[in-house]
Short mmCIF file of C-alpha atoms in Angstrom, two decimals:
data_model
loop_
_atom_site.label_atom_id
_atom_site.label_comp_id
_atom_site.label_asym_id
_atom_site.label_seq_id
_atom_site.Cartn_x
_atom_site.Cartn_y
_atom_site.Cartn_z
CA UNK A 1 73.80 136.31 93.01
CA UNK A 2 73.61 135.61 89.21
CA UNK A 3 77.61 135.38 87.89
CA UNK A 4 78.08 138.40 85.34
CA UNK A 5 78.16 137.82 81.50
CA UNK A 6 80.67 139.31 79.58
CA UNK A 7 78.62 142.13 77.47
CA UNK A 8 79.81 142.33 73.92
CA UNK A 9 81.85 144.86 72.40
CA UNK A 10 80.32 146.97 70.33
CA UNK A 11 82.11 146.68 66.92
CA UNK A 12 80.91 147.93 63.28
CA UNK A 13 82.65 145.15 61.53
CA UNK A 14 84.05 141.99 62.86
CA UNK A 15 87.36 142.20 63.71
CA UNK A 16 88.60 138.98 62.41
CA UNK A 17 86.65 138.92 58.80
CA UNK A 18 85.41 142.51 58.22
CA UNK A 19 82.02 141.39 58.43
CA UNK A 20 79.07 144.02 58.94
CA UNK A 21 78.13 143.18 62.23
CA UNK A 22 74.73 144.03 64.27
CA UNK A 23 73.95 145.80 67.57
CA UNK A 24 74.03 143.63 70.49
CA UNK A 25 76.09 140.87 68.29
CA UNK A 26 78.15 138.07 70.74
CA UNK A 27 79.51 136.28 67.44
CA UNK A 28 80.25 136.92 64.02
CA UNK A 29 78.21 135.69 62.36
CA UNK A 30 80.49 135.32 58.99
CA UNK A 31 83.72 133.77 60.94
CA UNK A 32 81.99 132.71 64.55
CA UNK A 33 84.64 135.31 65.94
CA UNK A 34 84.15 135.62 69.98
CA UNK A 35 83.69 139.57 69.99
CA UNK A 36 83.25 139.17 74.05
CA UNK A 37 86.77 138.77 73.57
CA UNK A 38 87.68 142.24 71.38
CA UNK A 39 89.11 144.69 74.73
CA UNK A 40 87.26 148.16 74.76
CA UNK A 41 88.43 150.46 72.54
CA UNK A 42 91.12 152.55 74.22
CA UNK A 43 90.16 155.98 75.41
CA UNK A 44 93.65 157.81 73.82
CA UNK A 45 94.67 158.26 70.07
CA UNK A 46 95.88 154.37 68.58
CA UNK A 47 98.53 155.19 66.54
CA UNK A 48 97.54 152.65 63.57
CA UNK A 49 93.70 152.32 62.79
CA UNK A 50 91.63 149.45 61.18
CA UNK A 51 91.20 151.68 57.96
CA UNK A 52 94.46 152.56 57.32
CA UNK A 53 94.70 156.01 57.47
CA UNK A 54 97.09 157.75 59.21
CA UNK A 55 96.39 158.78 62.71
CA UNK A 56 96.75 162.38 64.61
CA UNK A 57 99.82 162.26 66.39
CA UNK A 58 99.16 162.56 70.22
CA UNK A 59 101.54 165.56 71.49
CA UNK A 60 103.94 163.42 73.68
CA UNK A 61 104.89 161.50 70.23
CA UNK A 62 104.86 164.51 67.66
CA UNK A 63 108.49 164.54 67.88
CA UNK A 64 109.05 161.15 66.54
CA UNK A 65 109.97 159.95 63.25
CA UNK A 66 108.22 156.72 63.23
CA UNK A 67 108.83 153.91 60.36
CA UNK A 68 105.84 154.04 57.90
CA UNK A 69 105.01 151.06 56.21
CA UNK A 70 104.80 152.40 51.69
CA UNK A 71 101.56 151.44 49.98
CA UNK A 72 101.69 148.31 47.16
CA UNK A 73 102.23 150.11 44.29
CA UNK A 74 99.25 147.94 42.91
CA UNK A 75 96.76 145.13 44.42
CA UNK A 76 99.04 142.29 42.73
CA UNK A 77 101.93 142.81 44.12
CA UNK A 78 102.62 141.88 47.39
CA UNK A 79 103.94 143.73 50.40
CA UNK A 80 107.88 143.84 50.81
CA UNK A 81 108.83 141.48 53.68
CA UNK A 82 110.69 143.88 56.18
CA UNK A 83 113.26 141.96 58.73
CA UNK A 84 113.81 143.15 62.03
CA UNK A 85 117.18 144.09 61.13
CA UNK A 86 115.51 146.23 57.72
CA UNK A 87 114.00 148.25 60.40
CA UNK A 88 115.24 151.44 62.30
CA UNK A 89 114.29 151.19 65.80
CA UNK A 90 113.33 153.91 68.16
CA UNK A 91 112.15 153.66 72.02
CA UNK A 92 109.75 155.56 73.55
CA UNK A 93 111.89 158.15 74.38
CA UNK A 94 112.70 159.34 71.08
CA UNK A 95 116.22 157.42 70.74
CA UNK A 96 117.58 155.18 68.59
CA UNK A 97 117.58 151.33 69.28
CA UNK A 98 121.06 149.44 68.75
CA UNK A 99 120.81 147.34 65.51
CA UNK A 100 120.09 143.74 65.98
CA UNK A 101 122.85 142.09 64.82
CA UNK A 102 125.44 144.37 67.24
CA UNK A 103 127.70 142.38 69.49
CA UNK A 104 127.34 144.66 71.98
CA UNK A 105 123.54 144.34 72.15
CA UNK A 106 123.86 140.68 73.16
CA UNK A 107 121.71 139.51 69.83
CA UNK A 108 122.10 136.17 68.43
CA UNK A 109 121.04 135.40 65.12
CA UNK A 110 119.50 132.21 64.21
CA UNK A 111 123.33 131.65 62.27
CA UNK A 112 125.19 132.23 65.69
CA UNK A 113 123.74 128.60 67.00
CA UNK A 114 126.50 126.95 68.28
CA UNK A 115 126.01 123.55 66.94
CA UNK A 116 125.70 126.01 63.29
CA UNK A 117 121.77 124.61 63.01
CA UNK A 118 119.04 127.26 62.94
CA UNK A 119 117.34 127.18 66.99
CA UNK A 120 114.27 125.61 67.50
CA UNK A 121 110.98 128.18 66.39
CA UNK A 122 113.59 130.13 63.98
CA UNK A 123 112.17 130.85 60.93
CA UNK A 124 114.19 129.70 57.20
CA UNK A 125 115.70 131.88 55.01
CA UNK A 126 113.59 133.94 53.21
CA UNK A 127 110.80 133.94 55.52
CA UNK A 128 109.06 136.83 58.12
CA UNK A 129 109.55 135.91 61.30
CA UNK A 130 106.22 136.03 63.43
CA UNK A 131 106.37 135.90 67.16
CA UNK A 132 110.26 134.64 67.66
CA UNK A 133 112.11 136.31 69.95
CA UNK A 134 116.25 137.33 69.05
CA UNK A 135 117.00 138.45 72.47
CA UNK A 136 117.24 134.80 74.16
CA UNK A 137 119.80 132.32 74.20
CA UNK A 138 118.67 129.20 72.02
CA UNK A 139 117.36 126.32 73.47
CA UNK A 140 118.82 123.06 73.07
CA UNK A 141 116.51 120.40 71.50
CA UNK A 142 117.03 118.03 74.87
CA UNK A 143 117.99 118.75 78.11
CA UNK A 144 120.36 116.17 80.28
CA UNK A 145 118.90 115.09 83.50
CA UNK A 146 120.65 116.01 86.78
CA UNK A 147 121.75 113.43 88.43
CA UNK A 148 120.51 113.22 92.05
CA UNK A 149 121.66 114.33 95.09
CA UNK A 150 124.85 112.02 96.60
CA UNK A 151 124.78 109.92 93.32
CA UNK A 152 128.09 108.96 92.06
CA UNK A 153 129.49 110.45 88.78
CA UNK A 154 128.52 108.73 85.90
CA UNK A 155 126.06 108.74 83.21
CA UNK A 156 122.64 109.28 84.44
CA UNK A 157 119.83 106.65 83.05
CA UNK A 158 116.54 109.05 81.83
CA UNK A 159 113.48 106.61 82.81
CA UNK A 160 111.37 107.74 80.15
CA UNK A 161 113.72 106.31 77.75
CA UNK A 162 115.47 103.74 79.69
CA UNK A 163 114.91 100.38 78.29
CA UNK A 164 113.05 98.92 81.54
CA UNK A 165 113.68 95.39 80.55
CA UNK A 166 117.14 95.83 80.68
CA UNK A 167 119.25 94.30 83.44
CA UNK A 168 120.28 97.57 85.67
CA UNK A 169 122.59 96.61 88.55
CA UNK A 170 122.00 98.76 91.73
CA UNK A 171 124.75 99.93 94.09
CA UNK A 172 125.63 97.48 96.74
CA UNK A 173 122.76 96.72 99.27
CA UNK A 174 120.25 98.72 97.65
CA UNK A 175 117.00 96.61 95.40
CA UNK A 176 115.55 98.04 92.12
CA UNK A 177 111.39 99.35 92.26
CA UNK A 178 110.10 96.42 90.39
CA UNK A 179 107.39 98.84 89.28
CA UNK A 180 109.79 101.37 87.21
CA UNK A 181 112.79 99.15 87.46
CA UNK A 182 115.05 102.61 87.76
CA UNK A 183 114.50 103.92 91.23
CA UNK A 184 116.31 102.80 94.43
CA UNK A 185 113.90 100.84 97.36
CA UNK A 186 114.58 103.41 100.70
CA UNK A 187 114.74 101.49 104.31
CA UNK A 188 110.66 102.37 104.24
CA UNK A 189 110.08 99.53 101.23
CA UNK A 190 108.85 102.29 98.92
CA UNK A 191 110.77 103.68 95.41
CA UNK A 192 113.02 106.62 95.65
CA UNK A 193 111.50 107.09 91.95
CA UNK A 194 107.83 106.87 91.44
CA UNK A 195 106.98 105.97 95.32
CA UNK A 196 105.41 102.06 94.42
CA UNK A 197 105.38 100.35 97.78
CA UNK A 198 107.17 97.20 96.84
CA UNK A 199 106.42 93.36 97.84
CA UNK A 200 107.78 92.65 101.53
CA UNK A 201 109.28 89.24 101.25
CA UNK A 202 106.90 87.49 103.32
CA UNK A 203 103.92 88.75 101.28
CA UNK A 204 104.24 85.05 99.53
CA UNK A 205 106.77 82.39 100.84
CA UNK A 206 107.10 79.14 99.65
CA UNK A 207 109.36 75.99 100.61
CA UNK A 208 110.18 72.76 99.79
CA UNK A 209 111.75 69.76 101.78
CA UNK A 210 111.96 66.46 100.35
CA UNK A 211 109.14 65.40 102.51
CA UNK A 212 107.20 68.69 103.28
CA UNK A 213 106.27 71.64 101.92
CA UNK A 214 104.96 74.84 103.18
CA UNK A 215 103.03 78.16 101.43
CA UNK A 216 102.09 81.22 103.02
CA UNK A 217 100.30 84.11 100.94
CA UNK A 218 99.28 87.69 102.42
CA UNK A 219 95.77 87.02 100.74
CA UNK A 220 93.86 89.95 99.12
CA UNK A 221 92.66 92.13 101.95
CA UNK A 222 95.53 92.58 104.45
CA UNK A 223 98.62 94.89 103.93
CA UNK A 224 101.12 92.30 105.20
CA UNK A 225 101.62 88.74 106.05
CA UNK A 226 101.01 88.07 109.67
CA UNK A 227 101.73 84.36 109.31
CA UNK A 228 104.33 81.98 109.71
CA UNK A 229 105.81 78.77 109.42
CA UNK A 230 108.61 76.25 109.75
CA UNK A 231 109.44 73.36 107.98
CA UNK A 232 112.18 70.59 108.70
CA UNK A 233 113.40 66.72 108.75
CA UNK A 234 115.40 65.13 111.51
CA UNK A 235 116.34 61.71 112.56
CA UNK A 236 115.36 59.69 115.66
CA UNK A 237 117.92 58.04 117.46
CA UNK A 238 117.32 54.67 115.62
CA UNK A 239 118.07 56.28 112.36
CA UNK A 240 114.54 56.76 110.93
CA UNK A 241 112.87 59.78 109.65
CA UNK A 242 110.93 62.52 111.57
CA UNK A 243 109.20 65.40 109.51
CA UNK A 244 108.23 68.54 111.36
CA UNK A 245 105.66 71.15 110.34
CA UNK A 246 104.67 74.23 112.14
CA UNK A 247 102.44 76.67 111.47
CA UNK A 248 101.71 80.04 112.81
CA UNK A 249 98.85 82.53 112.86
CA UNK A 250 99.39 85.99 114.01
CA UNK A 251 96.83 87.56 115.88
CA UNK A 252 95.65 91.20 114.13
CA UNK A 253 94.61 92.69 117.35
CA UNK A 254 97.75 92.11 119.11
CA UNK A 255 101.10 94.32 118.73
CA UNK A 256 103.44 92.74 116.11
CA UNK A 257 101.80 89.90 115.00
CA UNK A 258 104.09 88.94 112.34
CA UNK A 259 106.85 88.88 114.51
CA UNK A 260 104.74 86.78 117.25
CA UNK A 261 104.03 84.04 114.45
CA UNK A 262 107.76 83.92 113.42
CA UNK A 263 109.31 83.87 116.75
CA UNK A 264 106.77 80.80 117.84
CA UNK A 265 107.23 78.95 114.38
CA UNK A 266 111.27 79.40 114.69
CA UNK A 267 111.24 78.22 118.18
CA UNK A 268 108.92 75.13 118.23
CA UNK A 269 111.14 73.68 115.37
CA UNK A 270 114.13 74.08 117.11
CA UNK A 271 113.19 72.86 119.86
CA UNK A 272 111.84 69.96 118.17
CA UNK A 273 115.06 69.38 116.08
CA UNK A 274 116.78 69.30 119.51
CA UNK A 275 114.78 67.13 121.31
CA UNK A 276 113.79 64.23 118.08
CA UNK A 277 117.21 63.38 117.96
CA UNK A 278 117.85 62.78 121.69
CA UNK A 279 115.14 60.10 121.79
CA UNK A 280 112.27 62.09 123.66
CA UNK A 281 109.16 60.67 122.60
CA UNK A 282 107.45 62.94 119.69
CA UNK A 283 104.70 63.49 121.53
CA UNK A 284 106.23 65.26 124.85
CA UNK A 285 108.83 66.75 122.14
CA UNK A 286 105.63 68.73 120.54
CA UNK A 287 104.62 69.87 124.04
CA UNK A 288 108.14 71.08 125.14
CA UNK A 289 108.12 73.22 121.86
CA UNK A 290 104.95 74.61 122.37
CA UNK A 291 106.10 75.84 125.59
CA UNK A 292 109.70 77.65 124.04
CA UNK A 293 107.44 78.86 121.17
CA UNK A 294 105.07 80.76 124.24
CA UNK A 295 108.33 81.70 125.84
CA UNK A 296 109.84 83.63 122.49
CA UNK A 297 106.35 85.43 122.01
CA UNK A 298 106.52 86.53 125.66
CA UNK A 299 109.88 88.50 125.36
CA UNK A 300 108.79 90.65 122.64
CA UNK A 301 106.21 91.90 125.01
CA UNK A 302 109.61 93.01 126.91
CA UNK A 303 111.45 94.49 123.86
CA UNK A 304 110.48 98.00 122.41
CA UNK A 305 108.69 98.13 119.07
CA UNK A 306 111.02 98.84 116.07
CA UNK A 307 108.50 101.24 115.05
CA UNK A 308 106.39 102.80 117.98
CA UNK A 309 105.07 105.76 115.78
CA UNK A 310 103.05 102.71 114.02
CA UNK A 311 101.82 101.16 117.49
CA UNK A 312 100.60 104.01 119.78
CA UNK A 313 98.43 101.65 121.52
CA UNK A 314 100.45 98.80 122.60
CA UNK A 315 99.58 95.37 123.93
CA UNK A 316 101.52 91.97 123.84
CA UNK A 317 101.91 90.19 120.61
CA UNK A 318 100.46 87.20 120.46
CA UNK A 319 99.48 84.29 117.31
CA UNK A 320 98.51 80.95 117.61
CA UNK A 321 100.39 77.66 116.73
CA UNK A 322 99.66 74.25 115.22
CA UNK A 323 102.26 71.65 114.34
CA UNK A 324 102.56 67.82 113.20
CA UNK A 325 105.43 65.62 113.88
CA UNK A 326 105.54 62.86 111.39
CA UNK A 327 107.34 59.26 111.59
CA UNK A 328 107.16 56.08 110.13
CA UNK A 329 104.85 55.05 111.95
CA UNK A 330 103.41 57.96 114.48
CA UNK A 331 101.78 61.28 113.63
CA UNK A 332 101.86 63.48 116.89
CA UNK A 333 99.93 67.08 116.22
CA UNK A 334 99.91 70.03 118.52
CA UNK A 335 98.43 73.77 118.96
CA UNK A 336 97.10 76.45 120.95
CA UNK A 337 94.22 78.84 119.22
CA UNK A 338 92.46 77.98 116.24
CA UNK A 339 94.96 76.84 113.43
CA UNK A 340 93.94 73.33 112.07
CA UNK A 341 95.48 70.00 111.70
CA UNK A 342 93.77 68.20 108.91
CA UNK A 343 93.99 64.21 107.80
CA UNK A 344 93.30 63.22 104.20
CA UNK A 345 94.33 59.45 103.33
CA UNK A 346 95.26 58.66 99.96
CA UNK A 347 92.60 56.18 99.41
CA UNK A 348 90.15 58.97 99.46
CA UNK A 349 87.13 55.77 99.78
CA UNK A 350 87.94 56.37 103.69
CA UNK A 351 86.79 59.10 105.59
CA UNK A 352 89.51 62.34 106.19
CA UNK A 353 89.53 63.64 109.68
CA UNK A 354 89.91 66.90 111.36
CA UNK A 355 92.71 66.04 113.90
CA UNK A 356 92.48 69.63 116.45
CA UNK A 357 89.83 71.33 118.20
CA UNK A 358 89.61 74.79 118.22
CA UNK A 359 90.25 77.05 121.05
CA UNK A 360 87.33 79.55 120.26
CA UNK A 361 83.91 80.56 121.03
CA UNK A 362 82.51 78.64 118.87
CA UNK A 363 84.18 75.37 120.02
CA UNK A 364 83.33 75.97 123.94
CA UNK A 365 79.41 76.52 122.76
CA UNK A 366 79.64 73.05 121.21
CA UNK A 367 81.65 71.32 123.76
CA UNK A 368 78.89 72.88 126.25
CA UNK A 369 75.94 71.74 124.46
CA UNK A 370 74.29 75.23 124.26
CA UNK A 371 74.66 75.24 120.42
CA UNK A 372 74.83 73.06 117.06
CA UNK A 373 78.41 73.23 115.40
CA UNK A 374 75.61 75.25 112.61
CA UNK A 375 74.64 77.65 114.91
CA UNK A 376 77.64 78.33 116.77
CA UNK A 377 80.27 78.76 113.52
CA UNK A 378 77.46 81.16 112.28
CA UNK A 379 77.52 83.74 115.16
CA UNK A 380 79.71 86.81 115.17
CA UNK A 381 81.43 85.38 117.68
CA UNK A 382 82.33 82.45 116.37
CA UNK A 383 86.24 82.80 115.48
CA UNK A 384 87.19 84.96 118.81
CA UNK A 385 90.08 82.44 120.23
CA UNK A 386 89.89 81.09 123.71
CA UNK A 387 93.43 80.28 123.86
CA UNK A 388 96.75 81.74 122.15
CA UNK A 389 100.70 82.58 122.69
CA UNK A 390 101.63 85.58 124.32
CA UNK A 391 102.02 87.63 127.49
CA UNK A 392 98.49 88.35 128.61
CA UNK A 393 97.03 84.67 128.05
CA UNK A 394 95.38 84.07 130.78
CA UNK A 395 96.34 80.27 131.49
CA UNK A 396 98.69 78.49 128.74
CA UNK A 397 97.46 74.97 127.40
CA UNK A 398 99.31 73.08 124.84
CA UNK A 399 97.39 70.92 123.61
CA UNK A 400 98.86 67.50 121.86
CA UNK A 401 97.35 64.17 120.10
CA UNK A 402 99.06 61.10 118.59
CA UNK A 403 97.64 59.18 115.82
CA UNK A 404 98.98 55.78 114.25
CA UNK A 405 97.07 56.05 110.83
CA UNK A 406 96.93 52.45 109.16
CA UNK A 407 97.03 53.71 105.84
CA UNK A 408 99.07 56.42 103.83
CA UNK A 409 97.74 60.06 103.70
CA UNK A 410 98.68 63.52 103.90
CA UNK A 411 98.68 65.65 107.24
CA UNK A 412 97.40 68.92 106.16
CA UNK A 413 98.31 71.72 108.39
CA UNK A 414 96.93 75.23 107.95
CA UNK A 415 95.55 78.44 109.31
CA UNK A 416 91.82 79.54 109.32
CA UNK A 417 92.91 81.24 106.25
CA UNK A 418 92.24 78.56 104.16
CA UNK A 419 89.81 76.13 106.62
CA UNK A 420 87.41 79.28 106.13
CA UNK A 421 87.03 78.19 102.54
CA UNK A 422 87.00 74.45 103.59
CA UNK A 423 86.25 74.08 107.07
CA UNK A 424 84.36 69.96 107.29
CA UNK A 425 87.24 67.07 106.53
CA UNK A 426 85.17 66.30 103.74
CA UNK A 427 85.57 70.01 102.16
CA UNK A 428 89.45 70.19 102.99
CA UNK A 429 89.45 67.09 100.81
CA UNK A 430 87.94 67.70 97.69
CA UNK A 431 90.45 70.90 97.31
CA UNK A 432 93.58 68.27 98.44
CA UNK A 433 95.25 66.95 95.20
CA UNK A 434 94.93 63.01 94.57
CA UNK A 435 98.69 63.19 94.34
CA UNK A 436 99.48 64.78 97.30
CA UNK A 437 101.81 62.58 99.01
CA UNK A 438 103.90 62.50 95.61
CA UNK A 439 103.71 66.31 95.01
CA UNK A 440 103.45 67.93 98.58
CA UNK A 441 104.60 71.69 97.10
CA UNK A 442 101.97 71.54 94.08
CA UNK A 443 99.67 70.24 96.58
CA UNK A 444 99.79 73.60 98.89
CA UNK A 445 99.83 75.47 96.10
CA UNK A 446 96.79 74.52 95.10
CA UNK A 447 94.99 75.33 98.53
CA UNK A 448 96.40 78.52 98.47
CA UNK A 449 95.21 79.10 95.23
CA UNK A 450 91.73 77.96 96.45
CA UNK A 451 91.88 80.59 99.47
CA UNK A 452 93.04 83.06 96.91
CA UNK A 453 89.76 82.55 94.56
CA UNK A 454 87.16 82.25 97.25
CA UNK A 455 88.38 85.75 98.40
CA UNK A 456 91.65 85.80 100.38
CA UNK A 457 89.79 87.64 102.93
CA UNK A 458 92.68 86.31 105.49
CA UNK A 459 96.42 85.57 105.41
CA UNK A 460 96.84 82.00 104.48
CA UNK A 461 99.18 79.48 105.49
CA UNK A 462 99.54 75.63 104.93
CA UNK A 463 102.25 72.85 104.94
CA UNK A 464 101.35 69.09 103.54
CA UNK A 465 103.28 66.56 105.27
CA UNK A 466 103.03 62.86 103.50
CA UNK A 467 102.44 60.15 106.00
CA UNK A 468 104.59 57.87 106.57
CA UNK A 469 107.56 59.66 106.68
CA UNK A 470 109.46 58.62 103.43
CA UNK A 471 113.55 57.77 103.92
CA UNK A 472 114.29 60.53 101.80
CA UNK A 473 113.19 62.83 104.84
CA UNK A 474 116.05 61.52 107.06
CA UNK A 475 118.40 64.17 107.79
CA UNK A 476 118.23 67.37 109.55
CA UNK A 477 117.39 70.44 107.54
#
């Protein structure tokens, strides 16, 4: 059905200019007036015409005295302003209207402002007011803000004003939006204010030991953090140094990962600062802690979600692990799943060495001769794990190697979220700083940064131990 036109009005003159308009007109064509716009003429007597010549009273308004506006006494002079209070007003009943500036008529002259300025929209002296409205309270220029609901008295900060670089201190245990820097964070991690979900605090962690240090990123595509890690020095029972690493990978398909990966990484370094000391030898140490880190991922399979309206489907949480233990002269490395252990010497005229084996698809196609490393890290399958922590593994294997390198190096130890942009020894170092061992922190910086710019598809998480153990790292931490 074809939408209906509005047909024009059909005018002698234009309405707006006077001009002599034509039949069938839509626009003047003088002033471009829209005469679409011009209402009907009205079927009853108008009680002012366009000419100026006085109308024939209808009978219901005979009666009435109406004001009549005089005739100029000449073309030069100009018409008298008339005031609304100039004006005798009658309603349309014939009686007479209370005089504007009555008290009892609840009138307020542009004078009667409180603050003694003239309202905003009032006209100055002298001048006709057109279109302003006497029978309304003024409105003030500004209007305060409420304060909200429960807030304590007080002046109340306007954020479109507030200076947003200036230090606001929030009430007692509540954080500041660091989007608006004015609204209150709820228990939900969102702003009270303008609703910006703010940064969780392990969306990027970083930490530094004298000889360690650790960074873990959320990367680019994920909505949290799902890994972990640990970091720590003790000393052996003879008084030298042992640095321990451990890194966690939480697995996205499982229930909770996060808290899978930090319940592993906080309970293989405990148990490994437990056991160092005593004078059990690194290598069983790393296997014992692989164990209590299984043990801690377990229970949350026997503890309620915090949140079960996020989890309707739930299974147990799970991650995978890899650690080093480094010494003077020993470097033990452990881990179930695929998280890699990674050796780059210093001299980098010797070959680096990849120091795990995964426990994935990809690795038992290898190990079984039905495929080329090539073809097997190219399948679709490639990165679904064989082996992991949690409740429904189906047999647990810690796995553990011990190394005496001959030379100094770093022991990098990460999660597939960087060895995906690195994965050969020969890849991992290129991106490894040539000061490494001096500057372990700057050093994982910089392969986060190189997950980060190849994509960030994954959370990423790696710790740079320097080998040997320096004496600095002596002391538990």
């Amino acid at each position: 059905m074809m939408s209906q036109m509005p047909q024009p009005t059909a005018l002698s003159r234009c309405p707006s200019c006077e001009e002599p308009l034509e039949a069938g007109d839509r626009f003047c064509g003088a002033c471009g007036y829209d005469l679409s716009a011009v209402p009907a003429p009205p079927q009853d007597h108008p009680t002012i015409t366009m000419n100026g010549s006085s109308p024939r009273p209808s009978e219901a308004a005979a009666s009435l005295d109406w004001p009549l506006v005089p005739e100029p006494a000449s073309s030069d002079t100009p018409a008298p302003v008339h005031r609304a209070a100039d004006i005798r007003g009658l309603d349309s009943g014939g009686s007479e209207l209370p005089h504007p500036d009555t008290e009892s008529a609840g009138v307020q002259q542009p004078s009667e402002h409180p603050s003694g300025a003239q309202p905003s929209g009032a006209q100055p002296s002298g001048a006709q007011p057109s279109g302003v409205r006497f029978d309304r309270r003024p409105e003030p220029d500004e209007y305060p803000l409420a304060p909200p609901a429960g807030a304590p008295a007080g002046p109340v900060v306007d954020p479109r004003t507030a200076d947003l670089g200036a230090s606001v201190t929030p009430p007692a245990g509540t954080k500041l939006c660091v989007a608006c820097r004015s609204g209150h964070v709820d228990s939900d991690g969102y702003c009270e204010n303008c609703g910006h979900a703010q940064p969780r605090e392990r969306d990027h962690m970083e930490q530094e030991l004298g000889a360690v240090a650790a960074v873990s990123d959320r990367g680019l595509r994920h909505h949290r953090n799902e890994d972990a890690f640990a970091i720590s020095s003790t000393a052996l029972p003879d008084g030298s140094p042992a640095v321990v690493a451990i890194v966690c990978d939480g697995v996205s398909s499982a229930t909770r990962p996060d808290e899978a990966s930090l319940a592993a990484s906080r309970a293989a370094n405990e148990a490994l600062l437990a056991a160092l000391p005593l004078g059990t030898h690194p290598q069983q140490a790393m296997h014992e802690a692989i164990l209590a880190a299984a043990e801690a991922v377990n229970a949350l399979a026997e503890a309620p979600p915090a949140h079960e309206e996020h989890a309707p489907h739930q299974n147990a949480p799970a991650c995978t692990l890899v650690g080093a233990v480094v010494t003077p002269t020993l470097l033990i490395v452990g881990w179930v799943g695929d998280s890699r252990a990674y050796w780059v010497p210093v001299d980098r005229a010797t070959p680096p060495a990849r120091l795990t084996e995964d426990d994935s698809w990809a690795a038992q196609m290898v190990a079984a001769g039905l495929m080329s490393e090539a073809q097997a890290y190219a399948d679709e399958r490639a990165h679904a794990i064989t082996g992991w922590l949690g409740a429904d593994a189906y047999e647990l294997e810690p796995h553990t190697a011990s190394f005496k390198p001959d030379r100094p190096g770093v022991v990098v130890v990460c999660t597939d979220g960087l060895w995906n942009y690195a994965e050969a020894a020969e890849e991992m170092a290129e991106v490894v700083p040539l000061d490494a061992a001096e500057r372990p922190l700057h050093s994982a910086q910089v392969l986060v940064g190189h997950a980060l710019d190849g994509g960030g598809h994954d959370n990423v998480t790696v710790a740079v131990v320097p080998f040997p153990a320096p004496p600095q790292g002596a002391g538990s931490a």
